[in-house]
mmCIF file of C-alpha atoms and ligand atoms in Angstrom:
data_model
loop_
_atom_site.group_PDB
_atom_site.id
_atom_site.type_symbol
_atom_site.label_atom_id
_atom_site.label_comp_id
_atom_site.label_asym_id
_atom_site.label_seq_id
_atom_site.Cartn_x
_atom_site.Cartn_y
_atom_site.Cartn_z
ATOM 1 C CA UNK A 25 4.615 -24.002 16.095
ATOM 2 C CA UNK A 26 4.712 -20.323 15.859
ATOM 3 C CA UNK A 27 3.889 -18.588 12.623
ATOM 4 C CA UNK A 28 5.025 -14.823 12.599
ATOM 5 C CA UNK A 29 3.011 -12.254 10.770
ATOM 6 C CA UNK A 30 6.107 -11.219 8.689
ATOM 7 C CA UNK A 31 9.624 -12.279 8.949
ATOM 8 C CA UNK A 32 12.022 -9.695 7.684
ATOM 9 C CA UNK A 33 15.078 -11.668 9.124
ATOM 10 C CA UNK A 34 14.487 -14.691 6.694
ATOM 11 C CA UNK A 35 14.367 -12.221 3.827
ATOM 12 C CA UNK A 36 17.510 -10.610 4.776
ATOM 13 C CA UNK A 37 19.187 -13.910 5.446
ATOM 14 C CA UNK A 38 18.327 -14.905 1.847
ATOM 15 C CA UNK A 39 19.818 -11.811 0.261
ATOM 16 C CA UNK A 40 22.621 -11.043 2.767
ATOM 17 C CA UNK A 41 25.554 -10.779 0.696
ATOM 18 C CA UNK A 42 24.011 -8.852 -2.033
ATOM 19 C CA UNK A 43 22.640 -6.221 0.495
ATOM 20 C CA UNK A 44 25.883 -6.149 2.645
ATOM 21 C CA UNK A 45 27.816 -5.364 -0.464
ATOM 22 C CA UNK A 46 25.287 -2.505 -1.636
ATOM 23 C CA UNK A 47 25.409 -0.881 1.795
ATOM 24 C CA UNK A 48 29.246 -1.101 1.934
ATOM 25 C CA UNK A 49 29.313 0.815 -1.362
ATOM 26 C CA UNK A 50 27.254 3.647 0.223
ATOM 27 C CA UNK A 51 29.765 3.613 3.208
ATOM 28 C CA UNK A 52 32.748 3.613 0.773
ATOM 29 C CA UNK A 53 31.352 6.627 -1.000
ATOM 30 C CA UNK A 54 29.688 8.470 1.836
ATOM 31 C CA UNK A 55 26.666 9.213 -0.609
ATOM 32 C CA UNK A 56 24.313 9.208 2.355
ATOM 33 C CA UNK A 57 21.755 11.414 1.051
ATOM 34 C CA UNK A 58 20.375 11.059 -2.540
ATOM 35 C CA UNK A 59 23.270 10.290 -4.863
ATOM 36 C CA UNK A 60 24.323 7.448 -7.267
ATOM 37 C CA UNK A 61 22.420 4.562 -5.390
ATOM 38 C CA UNK A 62 19.108 6.472 -5.201
ATOM 39 C CA UNK A 63 19.388 7.572 -8.945
ATOM 40 C CA UNK A 64 20.182 4.169 -10.146
ATOM 41 C CA UNK A 65 17.221 2.824 -7.995
ATOM 42 C CA UNK A 66 14.881 5.587 -9.506
ATOM 43 C CA UNK A 67 15.906 4.441 -12.959
ATOM 44 C CA UNK A 68 15.401 0.802 -12.333
ATOM 45 C CA UNK A 69 12.007 1.441 -10.528
ATOM 46 C CA UNK A 70 10.697 3.752 -13.280
ATOM 47 C CA UNK A 71 11.417 1.011 -15.754
ATOM 48 C CA UNK A 72 10.007 -1.661 -13.617
ATOM 49 C CA UNK A 73 6.583 0.078 -13.210
ATOM 50 C CA UNK A 74 6.557 1.578 -16.831
ATOM 51 C CA UNK A 75 6.760 5.167 -15.933
ATOM 52 C CA UNK A 76 8.888 7.753 -17.378
ATOM 53 C CA UNK A 77 10.000 9.311 -14.091
ATOM 54 C CA UNK A 78 10.578 8.268 -10.477
ATOM 55 C CA UNK A 79 11.379 10.522 -7.788
ATOM 56 C CA UNK A 80 12.681 8.806 -4.438
ATOM 57 C CA UNK A 81 11.476 10.463 -1.384
ATOM 58 C CA UNK A 82 11.573 10.012 2.409
ATOM 59 C CA UNK A 83 8.499 7.795 2.940
ATOM 60 C CA UNK A 84 5.130 7.038 1.372
ATOM 61 C CA UNK A 85 3.190 9.858 3.074
ATOM 62 C CA UNK A 86 5.647 12.367 1.761
ATOM 63 C CA UNK A 87 5.212 10.826 -1.705
ATOM 64 C CA UNK A 88 1.366 11.408 -1.559
ATOM 65 C CA UNK A 89 1.703 14.974 -0.196
ATOM 66 C CA UNK A 90 4.271 15.975 -2.770
ATOM 67 C CA UNK A 91 2.346 14.283 -5.638
ATOM 68 C CA UNK A 92 -0.803 16.346 -4.558
ATOM 69 C CA UNK A 93 1.152 19.454 -4.364
ATOM 70 C CA UNK A 94 2.971 18.907 -7.598
ATOM 71 C CA UNK A 95 -0.373 18.162 -9.362
ATOM 72 C CA UNK A 96 -1.588 21.772 -8.072
ATOM 73 C CA UNK A 97 -3.741 20.284 -5.247
ATOM 74 C CA UNK A 98 -3.762 22.685 -2.189
ATOM 75 C CA UNK A 99 -5.772 25.072 0.132
ATOM 76 C CA UNK A 100 -9.488 24.943 -0.275
ATOM 77 C CA UNK A 101 -9.394 21.771 -2.377
ATOM 78 C CA UNK A 102 -11.157 18.552 -1.616
ATOM 79 C CA UNK A 103 -9.625 15.061 -2.381
ATOM 80 C CA UNK A 104 -11.627 11.882 -2.629
ATOM 81 C CA UNK A 105 -10.146 8.873 -0.558
ATOM 82 C CA UNK A 106 -11.513 5.813 0.533
ATOM 83 C CA UNK A 107 -12.610 5.415 4.183
ATOM 84 C CA UNK A 108 -10.895 2.305 4.803
ATOM 85 C CA UNK A 109 -7.252 2.731 4.334
ATOM 86 C CA UNK A 110 -4.170 3.413 6.337
ATOM 87 C CA UNK A 111 -4.476 6.895 7.961
ATOM 88 C CA UNK A 112 -1.614 8.083 5.997
ATOM 89 C CA UNK A 113 -3.652 8.390 2.810
ATOM 90 C CA UNK A 114 -6.038 10.957 4.231
ATOM 91 C CA UNK A 115 -3.195 12.488 6.311
ATOM 92 C CA UNK A 116 -1.224 13.338 3.228
ATOM 93 C CA UNK A 117 -4.120 15.250 1.767
ATOM 94 C CA UNK A 118 -4.412 17.359 5.045
ATOM 95 C CA UNK A 119 -0.571 18.022 5.099
ATOM 96 C CA UNK A 120 -1.041 19.066 1.357
ATOM 97 C CA UNK A 121 -3.557 21.753 3.037
ATOM 98 C CA UNK A 122 -6.474 20.140 1.238
ATOM 99 C CA UNK A 123 -9.339 18.190 2.832
ATOM 100 C CA UNK A 124 -9.973 14.691 2.601
ATOM 101 C CA UNK A 125 -13.586 13.591 1.448
ATOM 102 C CA UNK A 126 -14.279 9.968 2.195
ATOM 103 C CA UNK A 127 -16.023 7.302 0.096
ATOM 104 C CA UNK A 128 -17.120 3.961 1.158
ATOM 105 C CA UNK A 129 -15.591 0.648 -0.092
ATOM 106 C CA UNK A 130 -16.788 -2.055 -2.234
ATOM 107 C CA UNK A 131 -17.926 -5.149 -0.251
ATOM 108 C CA UNK A 132 -16.086 -7.604 -2.545
ATOM 109 C CA UNK A 133 -12.673 -5.795 -3.186
ATOM 110 C CA UNK A 134 -12.442 -3.640 -0.098
ATOM 111 C CA UNK A 135 -11.326 -0.923 -2.468
ATOM 112 C CA UNK A 136 -12.864 2.451 -3.038
ATOM 113 C CA UNK A 137 -16.591 2.015 -4.234
ATOM 114 C CA UNK A 138 -16.267 3.863 -7.677
ATOM 115 C CA UNK A 139 -19.958 4.081 -8.010
ATOM 116 C CA UNK A 140 -20.185 6.237 -4.938
ATOM 117 C CA UNK A 141 -17.481 8.769 -5.943
ATOM 118 C CA UNK A 142 -19.991 10.973 -7.966
ATOM 119 C CA UNK A 143 -22.043 11.740 -4.972
ATOM 120 C CA UNK A 144 -19.071 13.007 -2.924
ATOM 121 C CA UNK A 145 -17.795 15.415 -5.671
ATOM 122 C CA UNK A 146 -18.417 19.123 -4.947
ATOM 123 C CA UNK A 147 -17.238 22.403 -6.772
ATOM 124 C CA UNK A 148 -14.205 22.242 -4.564
ATOM 125 C CA UNK A 149 -12.990 18.633 -5.444
ATOM 126 C CA UNK A 150 -9.853 18.472 -7.349
ATOM 127 C CA UNK A 151 -8.444 14.847 -7.157
ATOM 128 C CA UNK A 152 -9.331 11.389 -6.526
ATOM 129 C CA UNK A 153 -6.739 9.287 -4.533
ATOM 130 C CA UNK A 154 -7.733 5.558 -5.068
ATOM 131 C CA UNK A 155 -5.736 3.087 -2.966
ATOM 132 C CA UNK A 156 -4.655 -0.405 -4.182
ATOM 133 C CA UNK A 157 -5.483 -1.761 -0.839
ATOM 134 C CA UNK A 158 -3.648 -4.955 0.414
ATOM 135 C CA UNK A 159 -1.827 -5.131 -2.928
ATOM 136 C CA UNK A 160 -4.982 -5.357 -5.182
ATOM 137 C CA UNK A 161 -5.444 -2.646 -7.847
ATOM 138 C CA UNK A 162 -8.768 -0.554 -7.371
ATOM 139 C CA UNK A 163 -11.282 -0.409 -10.084
ATOM 140 C CA UNK A 164 -9.425 2.235 -12.025
ATOM 141 C CA UNK A 165 -11.416 2.319 -15.219
ATOM 142 C CA UNK A 166 -14.519 3.351 -13.160
ATOM 143 C CA UNK A 167 -12.262 5.820 -11.259
ATOM 144 C CA UNK A 168 -10.869 7.533 -14.581
ATOM 145 C CA UNK A 169 -14.496 7.672 -15.976
ATOM 146 C CA UNK A 170 -15.653 9.882 -13.134
ATOM 147 C CA UNK A 171 -12.448 11.887 -13.045
ATOM 148 C CA UNK A 172 -12.852 12.634 -16.864
ATOM 149 C CA UNK A 173 -16.401 13.628 -16.427
ATOM 150 C CA UNK A 174 -15.534 16.256 -13.585
ATOM 151 C CA UNK A 175 -12.007 17.302 -14.895
ATOM 152 C CA UNK A 176 -10.226 15.537 -11.612
ATOM 153 C CA UNK A 177 -6.731 14.630 -11.063
ATOM 154 C CA UNK A 178 -6.281 10.928 -10.292
ATOM 155 C CA UNK A 179 -3.317 10.135 -8.033
ATOM 156 C CA UNK A 180 -2.769 6.366 -7.033
ATOM 157 C CA UNK A 181 -1.779 5.432 -3.581
ATOM 158 C CA UNK A 182 0.213 2.311 -4.552
ATOM 159 C CA UNK A 183 1.926 1.998 -1.103
ATOM 160 C CA UNK A 184 0.807 -1.580 -0.719
ATOM 161 C CA UNK A 185 0.983 -2.530 -4.549
ATOM 162 C CA UNK A 186 4.623 -2.711 -5.924
ATOM 163 C CA UNK A 187 4.223 -4.657 -9.163
ATOM 164 C CA UNK A 188 0.471 -5.318 -9.087
ATOM 165 C CA UNK A 189 -1.151 -5.204 -12.447
ATOM 166 C CA UNK A 190 -4.405 -3.435 -13.745
ATOM 167 C CA UNK A 191 -5.635 -4.711 -17.013
ATOM 168 C CA UNK A 192 -2.003 -6.106 -17.591
ATOM 169 C CA UNK A 193 -0.271 -2.774 -16.678
ATOM 170 C CA UNK A 194 1.560 -2.112 -13.584
ATOM 171 C CA UNK A 195 -0.015 0.256 -11.161
ATOM 172 C CA UNK A 196 1.643 3.585 -10.429
ATOM 173 C CA UNK A 197 1.925 5.646 -13.532
ATOM 174 C CA UNK A 198 -1.666 4.854 -14.560
ATOM 175 C CA UNK A 199 -3.111 8.109 -13.067
ATOM 176 C CA UNK A 200 -1.095 11.490 -13.179
ATOM 177 C CA UNK A 201 1.052 10.120 -10.507
ATOM 178 C CA UNK A 202 1.599 7.183 -8.334
ATOM 179 C CA UNK A 203 2.915 6.848 -4.694
ATOM 180 C CA UNK A 204 4.862 4.017 -3.184
ATOM 181 C CA UNK A 205 5.998 3.450 0.406
ATOM 182 C CA UNK A 206 9.146 1.395 1.000
ATOM 183 C CA UNK A 207 8.300 0.914 4.737
ATOM 184 C CA UNK A 208 10.196 -2.213 5.657
ATOM 185 C CA UNK A 209 7.313 -4.678 5.704
ATOM 186 C CA UNK A 210 6.020 -3.723 2.272
ATOM 187 C CA UNK A 211 6.417 -6.022 -0.693
ATOM 188 C CA UNK A 212 9.374 -3.855 -1.544
ATOM 189 C CA UNK A 213 10.742 -2.583 1.762
ATOM 190 C CA UNK A 214 13.602 -0.454 2.644
ATOM 191 C CA UNK A 215 15.946 -0.873 5.674
ATOM 192 C CA UNK A 216 14.377 2.279 7.108
ATOM 193 C CA UNK A 217 11.891 4.892 5.635
ATOM 194 C CA UNK A 218 11.591 5.356 1.928
ATOM 195 C CA UNK A 219 9.050 6.214 -0.646
ATOM 196 C CA UNK A 220 8.650 7.315 -4.263
ATOM 197 C CA UNK A 221 6.495 9.177 -6.697
ATOM 198 C CA UNK A 222 6.271 7.589 -10.158
ATOM 199 C CA UNK A 223 4.956 9.821 -13.137
ATOM 200 C CA UNK A 224 4.760 10.158 -16.958
ATOM 201 C CA UNK A 225 4.362 13.827 -16.501
ATOM 202 C CA UNK A 226 7.824 15.773 -16.701
ATOM 203 C CA UNK A 227 6.256 18.803 -14.916
ATOM 204 C CA UNK A 228 4.945 16.818 -12.081
ATOM 205 C CA UNK A 229 8.420 14.881 -11.846
ATOM 206 C CA UNK A 230 10.232 18.191 -11.783
ATOM 207 C CA UNK A 231 8.021 19.717 -9.315
ATOM 208 C CA UNK A 232 8.311 16.753 -6.840
ATOM 209 C CA UNK A 233 12.030 16.830 -7.205
ATOM 210 C CA UNK A 234 12.135 20.378 -6.086
ATOM 211 C CA UNK A 235 9.686 19.996 -3.353
ATOM 212 C CA UNK A 236 11.670 16.914 -1.843
ATOM 213 C CA UNK A 237 14.930 19.086 -1.694
ATOM 214 C CA UNK A 238 14.155 22.530 -0.240
ATOM 215 C CA UNK A 239 12.877 23.768 -3.547
ATOM 216 C CA UNK A 240 16.406 23.408 -5.103
ATOM 217 C CA UNK A 241 17.832 21.460 -8.043
ATOM 218 C CA UNK A 242 20.923 23.434 -7.823
ATOM 219 C CA UNK A 243 23.012 23.963 -4.633
ATOM 220 C CA UNK A 244 22.074 26.934 -2.676
ATOM 221 C CA UNK A 245 19.480 28.158 -5.316
ATOM 222 C CA UNK A 246 16.032 27.668 -4.098
ATOM 223 C CA UNK A 247 13.300 28.216 -6.534
ATOM 224 C CA UNK A 248 10.244 27.481 -4.300
ATOM 225 C CA UNK A 249 9.852 26.623 -0.565
ATOM 226 C CA UNK A 250 9.878 22.871 -0.337
ATOM 227 C CA UNK A 251 10.807 20.363 2.308
ATOM 228 C CA UNK A 252 13.341 17.970 3.497
ATOM 229 C CA UNK A 253 11.774 14.709 1.988
ATOM 230 C CA UNK A 254 14.978 13.155 0.549
ATOM 231 C CA UNK A 255 15.689 9.314 -0.018
ATOM 232 C CA UNK A 256 18.849 7.977 1.669
ATOM 233 C CA UNK A 257 21.536 6.477 0.006
ATOM 234 C CA UNK A 258 21.559 3.267 2.054
ATOM 235 C CA UNK A 259 17.754 2.750 1.290
ATOM 236 C CA UNK A 260 18.384 3.523 -2.456
ATOM 237 C CA UNK A 261 21.200 0.896 -2.386
ATOM 238 C CA UNK A 262 19.049 -1.791 -0.400
ATOM 239 C CA UNK A 263 16.038 -1.156 -2.698
ATOM 240 C CA UNK A 264 18.080 -1.642 -5.814
ATOM 241 C CA UNK A 265 19.051 -4.930 -4.607
ATOM 242 C CA UNK A 266 15.540 -5.898 -3.544
ATOM 243 C CA UNK A 267 14.026 -4.774 -6.566
ATOM 244 C CA UNK A 268 15.838 -7.658 -8.419
ATOM 245 C CA UNK A 269 13.959 -10.058 -6.345
ATOM 246 C CA UNK A 270 10.577 -8.526 -6.285
ATOM 247 C CA UNK A 271 8.810 -10.653 -9.067
ATOM 248 C CA UNK A 272 9.931 -13.859 -7.549
ATOM 249 C CA UNK A 273 8.721 -12.628 -4.011
ATOM 250 C CA UNK A 274 5.308 -11.480 -5.329
ATOM 251 C CA UNK A 275 4.956 -14.717 -7.223
ATOM 252 C CA UNK A 276 5.480 -16.697 -3.888
ATOM 253 C CA UNK A 277 2.914 -14.408 -2.392
ATOM 254 C CA UNK A 278 0.604 -15.285 -5.212
ATOM 255 C CA UNK A 279 1.168 -19.015 -4.618
ATOM 256 C CA UNK A 280 0.525 -18.590 -0.757
ATOM 257 C CA UNK A 281 -2.753 -16.789 -1.468
ATOM 258 C CA UNK A 282 -3.939 -19.468 -3.744
ATOM 259 C CA UNK A 283 -3.067 -22.156 -1.105
ATOM 260 C CA UNK A 284 -4.740 -20.187 1.685
ATOM 261 C CA UNK A 285 -7.746 -19.886 -0.510
ATOM 262 C CA UNK A 286 -7.801 -23.515 -1.373
ATOM 263 C CA UNK A 287 -7.495 -24.637 2.371
ATOM 264 C CA UNK A 288 -9.806 -22.138 3.741
ATOM 265 C CA UNK A 289 -12.619 -22.626 1.105
ATOM 266 C CA UNK A 290 -14.222 -25.424 3.146
ATOM 267 C CA UNK A 291 -14.890 -22.967 6.024
ATOM 268 C CA UNK A 292 -16.502 -20.204 3.996
ATOM 269 C CA UNK A 293 -19.995 -21.773 4.188
ATOM 270 C CA UNK A 294 -19.476 -23.546 7.653
ATOM 271 C CA UNK A 295 -18.676 -20.226 9.436
ATOM 272 C CA UNK A 296 -19.212 -16.513 8.716
ATOM 273 C CA UNK A 297 -15.739 -16.543 7.027
ATOM 274 C CA UNK A 298 -15.469 -14.445 3.819
ATOM 275 C CA UNK A 299 -12.630 -14.195 1.363
ATOM 276 C CA UNK A 300 -12.088 -11.369 -0.930
ATOM 277 C CA UNK A 301 -13.270 -12.008 -4.318
ATOM 278 C CA UNK A 302 -10.815 -11.965 -7.044
ATOM 279 C CA UNK A 303 -10.917 -10.125 -10.272
ATOM 280 C CA UNK A 304 -9.075 -10.968 -13.542
ATOM 281 C CA UNK A 305 -8.591 -7.138 -14.249
ATOM 282 C CA UNK A 306 -6.825 -6.596 -10.835
ATOM 283 C CA UNK A 307 -3.779 -8.689 -10.427
ATOM 284 C CA UNK A 308 -2.923 -8.528 -6.680
ATOM 285 C CA UNK A 309 0.462 -8.732 -5.212
ATOM 286 C CA UNK A 310 -1.116 -9.799 -1.956
ATOM 287 C CA UNK A 311 0.677 -7.472 0.462
ATOM 288 C CA UNK A 312 -1.693 -8.611 2.970
ATOM 289 C CA UNK A 313 -3.954 -11.716 3.045
ATOM 290 C CA UNK A 314 -7.130 -10.602 4.634
ATOM 291 C CA UNK A 315 -9.983 -12.673 5.655
ATOM 292 C CA UNK A 316 -13.395 -11.476 7.317
ATOM 293 C CA UNK A 317 -15.370 -13.161 9.956
ATOM 294 C CA UNK A 318 -18.167 -12.014 12.278
ATOM 295 C CA UNK A 319 -16.370 -13.193 15.375
ATOM 296 C CA UNK A 320 -12.996 -11.629 14.441
ATOM 297 C CA UNK A 321 -11.772 -10.907 17.770
ATOM 298 C CA UNK A 322 -12.367 -14.215 19.366
ATOM 299 C CA UNK A 323 -10.797 -15.746 16.076
ATOM 300 C CA UNK A 324 -7.901 -13.650 16.534
ATOM 301 C CA UNK A 325 -7.460 -14.613 20.122
ATOM 302 C CA UNK A 326 -7.762 -18.307 19.226
ATOM 303 C CA UNK A 327 -5.050 -18.044 16.365
ATOM 304 C CA UNK A 328 -2.795 -16.133 18.889
ATOM 305 C CA UNK A 329 -3.141 -18.866 21.402
ATOM 306 C CA UNK A 330 -2.205 -21.370 18.733
ATOM 307 C CA UNK A 331 0.911 -19.472 17.986
ATOM 308 C CA UNK A 332 -0.367 -17.709 14.663
ATOM 309 C CA UNK A 333 0.428 -13.811 14.666
ATOM 310 C CA UNK A 334 -2.187 -11.823 12.882
ATOM 311 C CA UNK A 335 -2.943 -8.195 12.230
ATOM 312 C CA UNK A 336 -6.096 -5.889 11.734
ATOM 313 C CA UNK A 337 -5.819 -3.581 8.735
ATOM 314 C CA UNK A 338 -7.428 -1.381 9.919
ATOM 315 C CA UNK A 339 -9.463 -1.495 13.105
ATOM 316 C CA UNK A 340 -11.023 2.106 12.756
ATOM 317 C CA UNK A 341 -11.988 3.681 9.495
ATOM 318 C CA UNK A 342 -10.387 6.953 8.810
ATOM 319 C CA UNK A 343 -13.513 8.923 9.049
ATOM 320 C CA UNK A 344 -13.827 7.925 12.688
ATOM 321 C CA UNK A 345 -10.304 8.588 13.651
ATOM 322 C CA UNK A 346 -9.999 11.503 16.478
ATOM 323 C CA UNK A 347 -7.799 13.383 13.976
ATOM 324 C CA UNK A 348 -10.710 13.845 11.801
ATOM 325 C CA UNK A 349 -13.451 14.614 14.320
ATOM 326 C CA UNK A 350 -13.589 18.090 13.018
ATOM 327 C CA UNK A 351 -15.052 16.699 9.655
ATOM 328 C CA UNK A 352 -18.119 15.853 11.671
ATOM 329 C CA UNK A 353 -18.578 12.207 10.690
ATOM 330 C CA UNK A 354 -20.427 9.580 12.812
ATOM 331 C CA UNK A 355 -20.850 5.982 12.992
ATOM 332 C CA UNK A 356 -22.981 4.774 10.264
ATOM 333 C CA UNK A 357 -21.702 7.224 7.502
ATOM 334 C CA UNK A 358 -19.632 4.661 5.655
ATOM 335 C CA UNK A 359 -21.293 1.442 6.612
ATOM 336 C CA UNK A 360 -19.219 -1.175 4.596
ATOM 337 C CA UNK A 361 -16.058 0.218 5.626
ATOM 338 C CA UNK A 362 -17.011 0.067 9.222
ATOM 339 C CA UNK A 363 -18.573 -3.493 8.805
ATOM 340 C CA UNK A 364 -15.242 -4.536 7.421
ATOM 341 C CA UNK A 365 -13.232 -2.879 10.059
ATOM 342 C CA UNK A 366 -15.109 -4.933 12.606
ATOM 343 C CA UNK A 367 -14.645 -8.070 10.717
ATOM 344 C CA UNK A 368 -11.260 -8.144 8.878
ATOM 345 C CA UNK A 369 -8.183 -10.128 9.937
ATOM 346 C CA UNK A 370 -4.878 -10.260 8.109
ATOM 347 C CA UNK A 371 -3.208 -13.727 8.298
ATOM 348 C CA UNK A 372 0.631 -14.308 7.921
ATOM 349 C CA UNK A 373 1.834 -13.328 4.702
ATOM 350 C CA UNK A 374 5.287 -13.023 3.345
ATOM 351 C CA UNK A 375 7.418 -14.665 0.560
ATOM 352 C CA UNK A 376 9.549 -16.879 2.731
ATOM 353 C CA UNK A 377 6.267 -18.334 4.383
ATOM 354 C CA UNK A 378 6.483 -22.287 4.095
ATOM 355 C CA UNK A 379 3.781 -24.541 2.952
ATOM 356 C CA UNK A 380 3.804 -26.162 6.324
ATOM 357 C CA UNK A 381 3.001 -22.738 7.850
ATOM 358 C CA UNK A 382 0.216 -22.062 5.800
ATOM 359 C CA UNK A 383 -1.254 -25.500 6.294
ATOM 360 C CA UNK A 384 -0.889 -24.801 10.179
ATOM 361 C CA UNK A 385 -2.561 -21.389 9.885
ATOM 362 C CA UNK A 386 -5.455 -22.895 7.722
ATOM 363 C CA UNK A 387 -5.788 -25.713 10.159
ATOM 364 C CA UNK A 388 -6.151 -23.566 13.174
ATOM 365 C CA UNK A 389 -8.693 -21.491 11.353
ATOM 366 C CA UNK A 390 -10.582 -24.574 10.577
ATOM 367 C CA UNK A 391 -10.308 -25.740 14.253
ATOM 368 C CA UNK A 392 -11.835 -22.463 15.505
ATOM 369 C CA UNK A 393 -14.781 -22.794 13.163
ATOM 370 C CA UNK A 394 -15.326 -26.494 13.978
ATOM 371 C CA UNK A 395 -15.166 -25.401 17.644
ATOM 372 C CA UNK A 396 -17.596 -22.582 17.193
ATOM 373 C CA UNK A 397 -20.132 -24.797 15.109
ATOM 374 C CA UNK A 398 -19.740 -27.544 17.985
ATOM 375 C CA UNK A 399 -20.591 -24.910 20.616
ATOM 376 C CA UNK A 400 -23.369 -23.712 18.771
ATOM 377 C CA UNK A 401 -24.979 -27.370 18.280
HETATM 378 C C1 PLP B 434 -2.102 2.632 1.883
HETATM 379 C C2 PLP B 434 -0.854 3.449 2.443
HETATM 380 N N1 PLP B 434 -0.757 4.636 2.110
HETATM 381 C C3 PLP B 434 0.283 5.418 2.720
HETATM 382 C C4 PLP B 434 1.191 4.877 3.459
HETATM 383 C C5 PLP B 434 2.236 5.655 3.983
HETATM 384 O O1 PLP B 434 3.522 5.266 3.662
HETATM 385 P P1 PLP B 434 4.516 5.550 4.841
HETATM 386 O O2 PLP B 434 4.505 4.637 5.865
HETATM 387 O O3 PLP B 434 6.124 5.026 3.970
HETATM 388 O O4 PLP B 434 4.744 6.854 4.996
HETATM 389 C C6 PLP B 434 1.207 3.302 3.652
HETATM 390 C C7 PLP B 434 2.144 2.736 4.529
HETATM 391 O O5 PLP B 434 2.221 2.720 5.744
HETATM 392 C C8 PLP B 434 -0.042 2.605 3.199
HETATM 393 O O6 PLP B 434 -0.238 1.411 3.518
#
């Protein structure tokens, strides 16, 4: 058996007629950039996450950059970001002309360790950018408490967390603004690039809308210098269709995660395997199912030989990326993020995964640890 890491074809097959019809509508109307399908999706997605406003943009990185700029973050400002996230979180801070300041992650949740944020605050700090990593909401109350004490803006990076709930509320509009990516492999993925900013702040929404389209709301009148960060009509149409399936897909991911946890539990003591600790406050949508193991690389090779595709999210923490060498960080600065980068491994996770496939993956992990303990004996 082979188990792919994700299977976008399986998802397409399950919604083909709806998607094809939606794309056809765009072809028939030639509304290729923004337009009716994008507007309809923006309305539907804002309702879905419980935000007053949603502005579709060209990708998740652009969403973060524009949200920061729209919230007044710019040159000379510092923004607090977790050290273990996809590079784009920090990159968007840099392209918004500000400087990312890294904070280590929590050993249990892998999200930003809110107890370490205060020590990273300087007179230049303007914002905190928590990431709901792998689909699990960050400890937002703790982040909000620090933000309030220091008068900082909180912008959520919800690129991996479409539909996730923190204390019963969907993430995205819980801070001043929330940013989503619709990269094809995400829980809600476009058929190309896509992203969105959601907010309850009318001013922020208006500024993002201006910034995404050359500073213009009215053709050939440009109020500010902006960007071409518009969402395409075909992506709006596809996202509109897929949004109707998101809760069901997220529920399936939840079931898959529960089955993985049940099947992997016996190996937690036997090997060095660690599973993320769940929290009742943070309802994950399991964008990724990430385990940790000391012998991660040999486990990954073993699984690959057994036909199981895996991923590493992410092998190098952001503070150690060559692009941020100028910030002067060294190994040891954020020990937990570095430890996790050496140990984490993402198992196959997507809604269409079958029970048989999950059993096969868990058995292969079990075989690895059985072999490893036999080799030690
Ligand atoms: C946590 C996180 N932030 C930001 C991004 C950037 O999104 P995009 O790839 O749509 O630019 C991604 C996705 O790739 C992500 O996973």
